[in-house]
């Protein structure tokens, strides 16, 4: 029995520490690589959502002659409003083709106001920090400035 126990070897403390260091380095590389992809995915989702909502708003206006009011909000794109002005040409499945209004990449509702400050309506997100202003992923992003959005952490 003593001979069997002597032949069995375990890992030394040095080997365990080396293995942990390798795992930590690999974890860091994977995390850093995923952060860049997350930023790209967030920006792509943002562009897609704003384009989809903007197209739905344009279709709403084409059908009814006006945009939904601020009070009716983006909900008017998925449910026929019951407050004035009630749209007369509302499609059975709404304008977004789903029963949900998209949320921004940070899981907050897009902000909609009609009339807008500089356009027929304002549609935007407050960015990652949820506060007005900011730069990079924290900037207020709308269909009119989405091309300026830069979520690349290296450039901030």
XYZ file of N, CA, C and O in Angstrom:
624
model
N 0.825 -1.178 0.000
C 0.000 0.000 0.000
C 0.879 1.255 0.000
O 0.553 2.224 -0.670
N 1.970 1.217 0.781
C 2.855 2.366 0.827
C 3.484 2.636 -0.532
O 3.690 3.771 -0.908
N 3.785 1.559 -1.281
C 4.366 1.735 -2.607
C 3.380 2.417 -3.552
O 3.750 3.267 -4.351
N 2.099 2.087 -3.456
C 1.075 2.687 -4.316
C 0.942 4.174 -4.010
O 0.872 5.000 -4.904
N 0.924 4.517 -2.731
C 0.789 5.911 -2.350
C 1.992 6.726 -2.778
O 1.869 7.887 -3.155
N 3.177 6.141 -2.723
C 4.377 6.858 -3.134
C 4.377 7.107 -4.644
O 4.895 8.115 -5.094
N 3.811 6.211 -5.431
C 3.812 6.355 -6.879
C 2.797 7.406 -7.346
O 2.942 7.970 -8.402
N 1.743 7.634 -6.575
C 0.745 8.634 -6.954
C 1.307 10.024 -6.684
O 1.802 10.301 -5.600
N 1.246 10.842 -7.708
C 1.737 12.202 -7.547
C 0.579 13.172 -7.727
O -0.308 12.963 -8.531
N 0.625 14.256 -7.001
C -0.364 15.318 -7.143
C 0.289 16.508 -7.814
O 1.453 16.472 -8.201
N -0.476 17.572 -7.951
C 0.061 18.801 -8.524
C 0.793 19.560 -7.443
O 0.345 19.642 -6.302
N 1.888 20.170 -7.815
C 2.592 21.012 -6.866
C 1.910 22.374 -6.831
O 1.134 22.726 -7.732
N 2.203 23.140 -5.810
C 1.641 24.471 -5.671
C 2.039 25.350 -6.867
O 1.230 26.109 -7.390
N 3.242 25.190 -7.331
C 3.719 25.960 -8.486
C 2.901 25.633 -9.729
O 2.499 26.533 -10.477
N 2.651 24.368 -9.977
C 1.859 23.967 -11.143
C 0.442 24.524 -11.064
O -0.114 24.994 -12.066
N -0.147 24.512 -9.881
C -1.503 25.042 -9.704
C -1.514 26.548 -9.963
O -2.399 27.071 -10.650
N -0.507 27.268 -9.447
C -0.444 28.712 -9.658
C -0.241 29.057 -11.129
O -0.840 30.012 -11.642
N 0.575 28.284 -11.831
C 0.781 28.514 -13.265
C -0.526 28.290 -14.021
O -0.892 29.075 -14.896
N -1.234 27.219 -13.693
C -2.509 26.931 -14.357
C -3.517 28.059 -14.098
O -4.219 28.504 -15.013
N -3.581 28.558 -12.862
C -4.491 29.666 -12.546
C -4.108 30.932 -13.306
O -4.985 31.673 -13.782
N -2.832 31.205 -13.437
C -2.379 32.378 -14.182
C -2.788 32.276 -15.643
O -3.241 33.264 -16.252
N -2.636 31.100 -16.232
C -3.022 30.903 -17.631
C -4.522 31.120 -17.805
O -4.964 31.800 -18.732
N -5.320 30.584 -16.902
C -6.781 30.748 -16.971
C -7.144 32.232 -16.825
O -8.007 32.742 -17.540
N -6.473 32.938 -15.917
C -6.759 34.367 -15.719
C -6.416 35.166 -16.971
O -7.177 36.050 -17.380
N -5.294 34.874 -17.598
C -4.897 35.581 -18.819
C -5.911 35.312 -19.936
O -6.339 36.234 -20.637
N -6.303 34.074 -20.084
C -7.283 33.735 -21.127
C -8.611 34.431 -20.853
O -9.267 34.926 -21.772
N -9.023 34.474 -19.601
C -10.269 35.149 -19.239
C -10.233 36.630 -19.565
O -11.201 37.202 -20.051
N -9.095 37.253 -19.319
C -8.935 38.675 -19.616
C -9.021 38.925 -21.121
O -9.701 39.851 -21.570
N -8.355 38.106 -21.900
C -8.375 38.259 -23.355
C -9.802 38.095 -23.882
O -10.273 38.896 -24.692
N -10.505 37.090 -23.425
C -11.880 36.846 -23.878
C -12.777 38.006 -23.467
O -13.577 38.507 -24.262
N -12.651 38.479 -22.235
C -13.482 39.587 -21.755
C -13.246 40.842 -22.573
O -14.196 41.511 -22.988
N -11.995 41.188 -22.818
C -11.695 42.383 -23.600
C -12.222 42.264 -25.021
O -12.718 43.233 -25.602
N -12.118 41.090 -25.584
C -12.622 40.892 -26.941
C -14.143 40.985 -26.972
O -14.718 41.539 -27.897
N -14.824 40.482 -25.947
C -16.288 40.559 -25.906
C -16.771 41.980 -25.674
O -17.817 42.370 -26.182
N -16.036 42.791 -24.913
C -16.449 44.176 -24.686
C -16.540 44.939 -25.992
O -17.484 45.682 -26.217
N -15.577 44.771 -26.858
C -15.614 45.430 -28.160
C -16.799 44.971 -28.973
O -17.460 45.765 -29.631
N -17.096 43.688 -28.943
C -18.234 43.160 -29.690
C -19.555 43.626 -29.095
O -20.512 43.857 -29.821
N -19.613 43.767 -27.781
C -20.828 44.253 -27.138
C -21.115 45.684 -27.576
O -22.247 46.034 -27.878
N -20.067 46.505 -27.612
C -20.245 47.886 -28.061
C -20.772 47.927 -29.485
O -21.688 48.681 -29.802
N -20.200 47.110 -30.358
C -20.653 47.063 -31.752
C -22.099 46.590 -31.831
O -22.899 47.117 -32.599
N -22.433 45.582 -31.037
C -23.800 45.050 -31.042
C -24.790 46.097 -30.533
O -25.887 46.242 -31.087
N -24.413 46.837 -29.482
C -25.291 47.883 -28.955
C -25.539 48.969 -29.995
O -26.670 49.424 -30.180
N -24.488 49.382 -30.675
C -24.631 50.417 -31.696
C -25.483 49.917 -32.858
O -26.349 50.636 -33.362
N -25.294 48.669 -33.257
C -26.087 48.102 -34.346
C -27.559 47.995 -33.954
O -28.447 48.318 -34.743
N -27.834 47.567 -32.716
C -29.220 47.485 -32.234
C -29.855 48.865 -32.229
O -30.986 49.041 -32.657
N -29.102 49.841 -31.763
C -29.593 51.209 -31.705
C -29.963 51.724 -33.091
O -31.052 52.266 -33.303
N -29.085 51.527 -34.054
C -29.350 51.970 -35.424
C -30.577 51.261 -35.989
O -31.436 51.883 -36.628
N -30.667 49.972 -35.754
C -31.787 49.194 -36.261
C -33.107 49.641 -35.630
O -34.102 49.855 -36.324
N -33.115 49.787 -34.302
C -34.332 50.213 -33.606
C -34.792 51.581 -34.080
O -35.978 51.773 -34.386
N -33.874 52.539 -34.126
C -34.257 53.890 -34.539
C -34.792 53.895 -35.967
O -35.781 54.569 -36.261
N -34.162 53.120 -36.847
C -34.648 53.029 -38.225
C -36.031 52.411 -38.308
O -36.904 52.889 -39.041
N -36.251 51.353 -37.541
C -37.553 50.671 -37.534
C -38.647 51.582 -36.993
O -39.732 51.691 -37.580
N -38.366 52.245 -35.872
C -39.368 53.131 -35.274
C -39.637 54.329 -36.196
O -40.786 54.727 -36.392
N -38.572 54.865 -36.773
C -38.742 56.002 -37.670
C -39.600 55.627 -38.882
O -40.492 56.381 -39.286
N -39.378 54.453 -39.443
C -40.180 53.995 -40.581
C -41.642 53.803 -40.163
O -42.559 54.187 -40.902
N -41.869 53.254 -38.989
C -43.233 53.066 -38.499
C -43.922 54.421 -38.303
O -45.099 54.582 -38.641
N -43.186 55.394 -37.779
C -43.764 56.731 -37.609
C -44.108 57.366 -38.956
O -45.162 58.007 -39.101
N -43.255 57.181 -39.944
C -43.529 57.720 -41.285
C -44.781 57.068 -41.875
O -45.621 57.747 -42.483
N -44.897 55.749 -41.714
C -46.084 55.042 -42.218
C -47.346 55.507 -41.505
O -48.409 55.656 -42.122
N -47.254 55.734 -40.206
C -48.385 56.243 -39.427
C -48.837 57.583 -40.019
O -50.026 57.808 -40.238
N -47.864 58.466 -40.281
C -48.220 59.777 -40.837
C -48.802 59.642 -42.243
O -49.762 60.341 -42.590
N -48.237 58.769 -43.071
C -48.781 58.581 -44.423
C -50.229 58.119 -44.377
O -51.065 58.570 -45.165
N -50.542 57.213 -43.457
C -51.902 56.685 -43.353
C -52.887 57.680 -42.755
O -54.069 57.672 -43.101
N -52.420 58.520 -41.831
C -53.348 59.331 -41.046
C -53.168 60.839 -41.194
O -53.997 61.606 -40.730
N -52.072 61.271 -41.806
C -51.862 62.696 -42.017
C -51.143 63.400 -40.873
O -50.929 64.611 -40.937
N -50.804 62.706 -39.822
C -50.129 63.301 -38.660
C -49.399 62.186 -37.898
O -49.670 61.007 -38.081
N -48.480 62.619 -37.058
C -47.757 61.678 -36.194
C -48.539 61.480 -34.902
O -49.367 62.328 -34.537
N -48.262 60.397 -34.176
C -48.886 60.256 -32.848
C -48.463 61.430 -31.958
O -47.372 61.981 -32.110
N -49.335 61.810 -31.054
C -49.001 62.883 -30.116
C -48.011 62.362 -29.072
O -47.816 61.149 -28.928
N -47.436 63.283 -28.317
C -46.540 62.895 -27.224
C -47.285 62.008 -26.229
O -46.758 61.000 -25.760
N -48.540 62.379 -25.919
C -49.328 61.590 -24.965
C -49.614 60.185 -25.484
O -49.601 59.226 -24.723
N -49.888 60.055 -26.777
C -50.120 58.730 -27.354
C -48.822 57.937 -27.382
O -48.826 56.728 -27.206
N -47.722 58.621 -27.611
C -46.398 58.013 -27.556
C -46.167 56.929 -28.603
O -46.953 56.742 -29.534
N -45.076 56.198 -28.417
C -44.730 55.113 -29.337
C -45.702 53.947 -29.222
O -45.782 53.122 -30.118
N -46.473 53.908 -28.143
C -47.477 52.858 -27.976
C -48.477 52.888 -29.131
O -49.061 51.882 -29.493
N -48.646 54.075 -29.730
C -49.563 54.227 -30.868
C -49.104 53.412 -32.072
O -49.891 53.171 -32.989
N -47.888 52.955 -32.065
C -47.386 52.137 -33.173
C -47.759 50.664 -33.029
O -47.651 49.904 -33.987
N -48.195 50.258 -31.831
C -48.582 48.851 -31.637
C -50.051 48.688 -31.231
O -50.600 47.609 -31.340
N -50.667 49.784 -30.739
C -52.084 49.750 -30.358
C -52.765 51.013 -30.878
O -52.232 52.112 -30.714
N -53.928 50.866 -31.457
C -54.659 52.023 -31.973
C -55.008 52.948 -30.810
O -55.631 52.530 -29.827
N -54.595 54.215 -30.904
C -54.911 55.157 -29.835
C -56.421 55.369 -29.689
O -57.164 55.327 -30.666
N -56.837 55.615 -28.460
C -58.251 55.893 -28.186
C -58.447 57.355 -27.803
O -59.566 57.783 -27.599
N -57.342 58.105 -27.697
C -57.427 59.530 -27.387
C -57.259 60.321 -28.678
O -56.672 59.841 -29.645
N -57.779 61.546 -28.672
C -57.699 62.391 -29.877
C -56.278 62.827 -30.149
O -55.539 63.106 -29.214
N -55.904 62.872 -31.409
C -56.687 62.463 -32.576
C -56.621 60.939 -32.783
O -55.545 60.361 -32.818
N -57.789 60.323 -32.912
C -57.859 58.877 -33.134
C -57.619 58.609 -34.616
O -58.304 59.171 -35.470
N -56.635 57.788 -34.950
C -56.337 57.528 -36.368
C -57.471 56.761 -37.052
O -58.037 55.822 -36.490
N -57.810 57.181 -38.263
C -58.889 56.540 -38.999
C -58.403 55.386 -39.874
O -59.186 54.531 -40.257
N -57.130 55.369 -40.202
C -56.570 54.337 -41.086
C -55.507 53.526 -40.359
O -54.344 53.513 -40.740
N -55.919 52.867 -39.316
C -54.963 52.119 -38.492
C -54.944 50.645 -38.925
O -55.990 50.002 -38.973
N -53.767 50.102 -39.268
C -53.713 48.699 -39.697
C -53.993 47.733 -38.537
O -53.704 48.031 -37.376
N -54.547 46.615 -38.870
C -54.949 45.626 -37.872
C -53.799 45.200 -36.957
O -53.978 45.009 -35.759
N -52.592 45.064 -37.509
C -51.445 44.608 -36.717
C -50.528 45.746 -36.277
O -49.398 45.507 -35.858
N -51.000 46.968 -36.359
C -50.181 48.097 -35.944
C -49.080 48.392 -36.949
O -49.086 47.891 -38.075
N -48.126 49.175 -36.529
C -47.056 49.611 -37.427
C -45.719 48.944 -37.171
O -44.824 49.040 -37.991
N -45.566 48.288 -36.042
C -44.295 47.625 -35.752
C -44.345 46.117 -35.980
O -43.329 45.454 -35.913
N -45.532 45.589 -36.230
C -45.647 44.159 -36.503
C -45.376 43.292 -35.278
O -45.138 42.103 -35.403
N -45.387 43.890 -34.103
C -45.197 43.118 -32.873
C -46.043 43.757 -31.787
O -46.615 44.820 -31.972
N -46.089 43.124 -30.669
C -46.862 43.655 -29.548
C -45.954 44.351 -28.540
O -46.341 44.607 -27.412
N -44.723 44.641 -28.936
C -43.781 45.287 -28.023
C -43.038 46.404 -28.736
O -42.708 46.292 -29.916
N -42.800 47.459 -28.003
C -42.003 48.569 -28.515
C -40.550 48.248 -28.158
O -40.254 47.889 -27.018
N -39.635 48.369 -29.112
C -38.233 48.071 -28.789
C -37.719 48.974 -27.670
O -38.152 50.120 -27.530
N -36.814 48.454 -26.885
C -36.127 49.256 -25.884
C -34.693 49.472 -26.363
O -34.189 48.709 -27.195
N -34.044 50.489 -25.826
C -32.671 50.768 -26.245
C -31.740 49.659 -25.737
O -32.178 48.782 -24.983
N -30.491 49.658 -26.151
C -29.582 48.573 -25.737
C -29.393 48.455 -24.232
O -28.903 47.438 -23.749
N -29.798 49.487 -23.475
C -29.644 49.475 -22.025
C -30.976 49.204 -21.338
O -31.160 49.486 -20.165
N -31.924 48.658 -22.101
C -33.233 48.211 -21.613
C -34.135 49.343 -21.117
O -34.977 49.140 -20.258
N -33.950 50.544 -21.673
C -34.825 51.665 -21.346
C -35.661 52.028 -22.571
O -35.254 51.788 -23.696
N -36.813 52.650 -22.317
C -37.688 53.051 -23.417
C -37.065 54.213 -24.182
O -36.401 55.072 -23.599
N -37.296 54.234 -25.504
C -36.896 55.381 -26.302
C -37.815 56.545 -25.949
O -38.983 56.355 -25.607
N -37.295 57.747 -26.032
C -38.060 58.945 -25.710
C -38.644 59.500 -27.011
O -37.942 59.619 -28.017
N -39.938 59.811 -26.966
C -40.647 60.330 -28.143
C -41.416 61.570 -27.725
O -42.126 61.558 -26.706
N -41.275 62.638 -28.514
C -42.048 63.871 -28.298
C -42.478 64.418 -29.650
O -41.694 64.419 -30.600
N -43.735 64.842 -29.708
C -44.258 65.430 -30.938
C -45.118 66.615 -30.559
O -46.052 66.471 -29.758
N -44.802 67.820 -31.021
C -43.739 68.139 -31.973
C -42.367 68.114 -31.301
O -42.252 68.251 -30.085
N -41.353 67.962 -32.136
C -39.989 67.951 -31.631
C -39.407 69.349 -31.582
O -40.023 70.313 -32.028
N -38.212 69.454 -31.048
C -37.550 70.764 -30.961
C -37.087 71.254 -32.339
O -37.249 72.420 -32.658
N -36.489 70.358 -33.118
C -35.940 70.750 -34.423
C -36.530 69.965 -35.586
O -36.151 70.195 -36.728
N -37.414 69.021 -35.290
C -38.016 68.167 -36.321
C -39.506 68.029 -36.022
O -39.994 68.531 -35.005
N -40.202 67.303 -36.892
C -41.628 67.069 -36.640
C -41.835 66.321 -35.323
O -42.856 66.464 -34.677
N -40.873 65.498 -34.958
C -40.913 64.769 -33.693
C -39.478 64.553 -33.232
O -38.537 64.653 -34.009
N -39.330 64.290 -31.953
C -38.034 63.895 -31.391
C -38.128 62.430 -30.994
O -39.127 61.998 -30.400
N -37.099 61.686 -31.334
C -36.993 60.276 -30.969
C -35.540 60.061 -30.588
O -34.647 60.322 -31.393
N -35.301 59.628 -29.354
C -33.912 59.451 -28.941
C -33.799 58.595 -27.685
O -34.788 58.292 -27.029
N -32.570 58.222 -27.383
C -32.222 57.550 -26.141
C -31.193 58.417 -25.431
O -30.448 59.158 -26.078
N -31.150 58.330 -24.126
C -30.187 59.095 -23.348
C -28.834 58.400 -23.248
O -27.942 58.868 -22.557
N -28.680 57.278 -23.921
C -27.398 56.581 -23.912
C -27.220 55.690 -22.700
O -28.135 55.491 -21.903
N -26.033 55.154 -22.558
C -25.742 54.152 -21.524
C -25.955 54.680 -20.114
O -26.393 53.944 -19.231
N -25.654 55.964 -19.885
C -25.760 56.493 -18.521
C -27.173 56.943 -18.158
O -27.460 57.218 -17.008
N -28.075 57.026 -19.146
C -29.456 57.407 -18.869
C -29.629 58.874 -18.487
O -30.669 59.256 -17.960
N -28.611 59.707 -18.733
C -28.670 61.123 -18.391
C -28.470 61.961 -19.651
O -27.732 61.553 -20.552
N -29.079 63.138 -19.697
C -28.898 64.008 -20.868
C -27.427 64.361 -21.084
O -26.659 64.500 -20.137
N -27.059 64.499 -22.363
C -25.688 64.858 -22.722
C -24.770 63.654 -22.704
O -25.213 62.517 -22.714
N -23.489 63.916 -22.687
C -22.502 62.844 -22.631
C -21.816 62.626 -23.963
O -22.138 63.265 -24.966
N -20.848 61.729 -23.945
C -20.070 61.396 -25.138
C -20.025 59.881 -25.294
O -20.276 59.143 -24.348
N -19.636 59.442 -26.496
C -19.525 58.002 -26.747
C -20.853 57.319 -26.512
O -21.898 57.786 -26.958
N -20.832 56.215 -25.778
C -22.078 55.488 -25.536
C -22.993 56.206 -24.554
O -24.146 55.822 -24.371
N -22.540 57.272 -23.926
C -23.365 58.051 -23.002
C -24.091 59.218 -23.682
O -24.881 59.898 -23.051
N -23.810 59.454 -24.965
C -24.441 60.585 -25.643
C -25.910 60.315 -25.938
O -26.340 59.164 -26.018
N -26.688 61.394 -26.060
C -28.083 61.276 -26.479
C -28.059 60.952 -27.967
O -27.451 61.675 -28.747
N -28.734 59.874 -28.351
C -28.656 59.411 -29.738
C -30.049 59.373 -30.345
O -30.977 58.813 -29.768
N -30.162 59.984 -31.523
C -31.428 60.042 -32.256
C -31.168 59.598 -33.692
O -30.014 59.411 -34.085
N -32.220 59.460 -34.500
C -31.991 59.124 -35.912
C -31.150 60.181 -36.630
O -30.507 59.887 -37.624
N -31.138 61.420 -36.103
C -30.455 62.518 -36.768
C -28.972 62.612 -36.411
O -28.227 63.324 -37.054
N -28.531 61.901 -35.382
C -27.103 61.944 -35.047
C -26.501 60.557 -34.822
O -25.378 60.446 -34.359
N -27.243 59.512 -35.152
C -26.756 58.156 -34.881
C -25.459 57.871 -35.637
O -24.622 57.106 -35.156
N -25.258 58.520 -36.785
C -24.019 58.309 -37.544
C -22.801 58.862 -36.804
O -21.676 58.472 -37.076
N -23.022 59.766 -35.837
C -21.926 60.320 -35.041
C -21.590 59.453 -33.834
O -20.556 59.656 -33.200
N -22.483 58.528 -33.497
C -22.284 57.702 -32.302
C -21.044 56.831 -32.477
O -20.858 56.205 -33.511
N -20.223 56.807 -31.457
C -19.004 56.007 -31.472
C -18.860 55.358 -30.107
O -18.582 56.034 -29.122
N -19.058 54.061 -30.069
C -18.984 53.339 -28.808
C -17.619 52.712 -28.594
O -17.433 51.945 -27.693
N -16.674 53.016 -29.442
C -15.342 52.434 -29.344
C -14.634 53.009 -28.122
O -14.308 54.174 -28.074
N -14.375 52.168 -27.126
C -13.769 52.616 -25.873
C -12.349 53.148 -26.090
O -11.856 53.929 -25.297
N -11.689 52.718 -27.145
C -10.313 53.181 -27.405
C -10.291 54.642 -27.798
O -9.289 55.321 -27.636
N -11.392 55.153 -28.357
C -11.428 56.531 -28.848
C -12.029 57.504 -27.835
O -12.307 58.625 -28.157
N -12.308 57.053 -26.628
C -12.922 57.926 -25.643
C -11.878 58.488 -24.704
O -10.863 57.970 -24.470
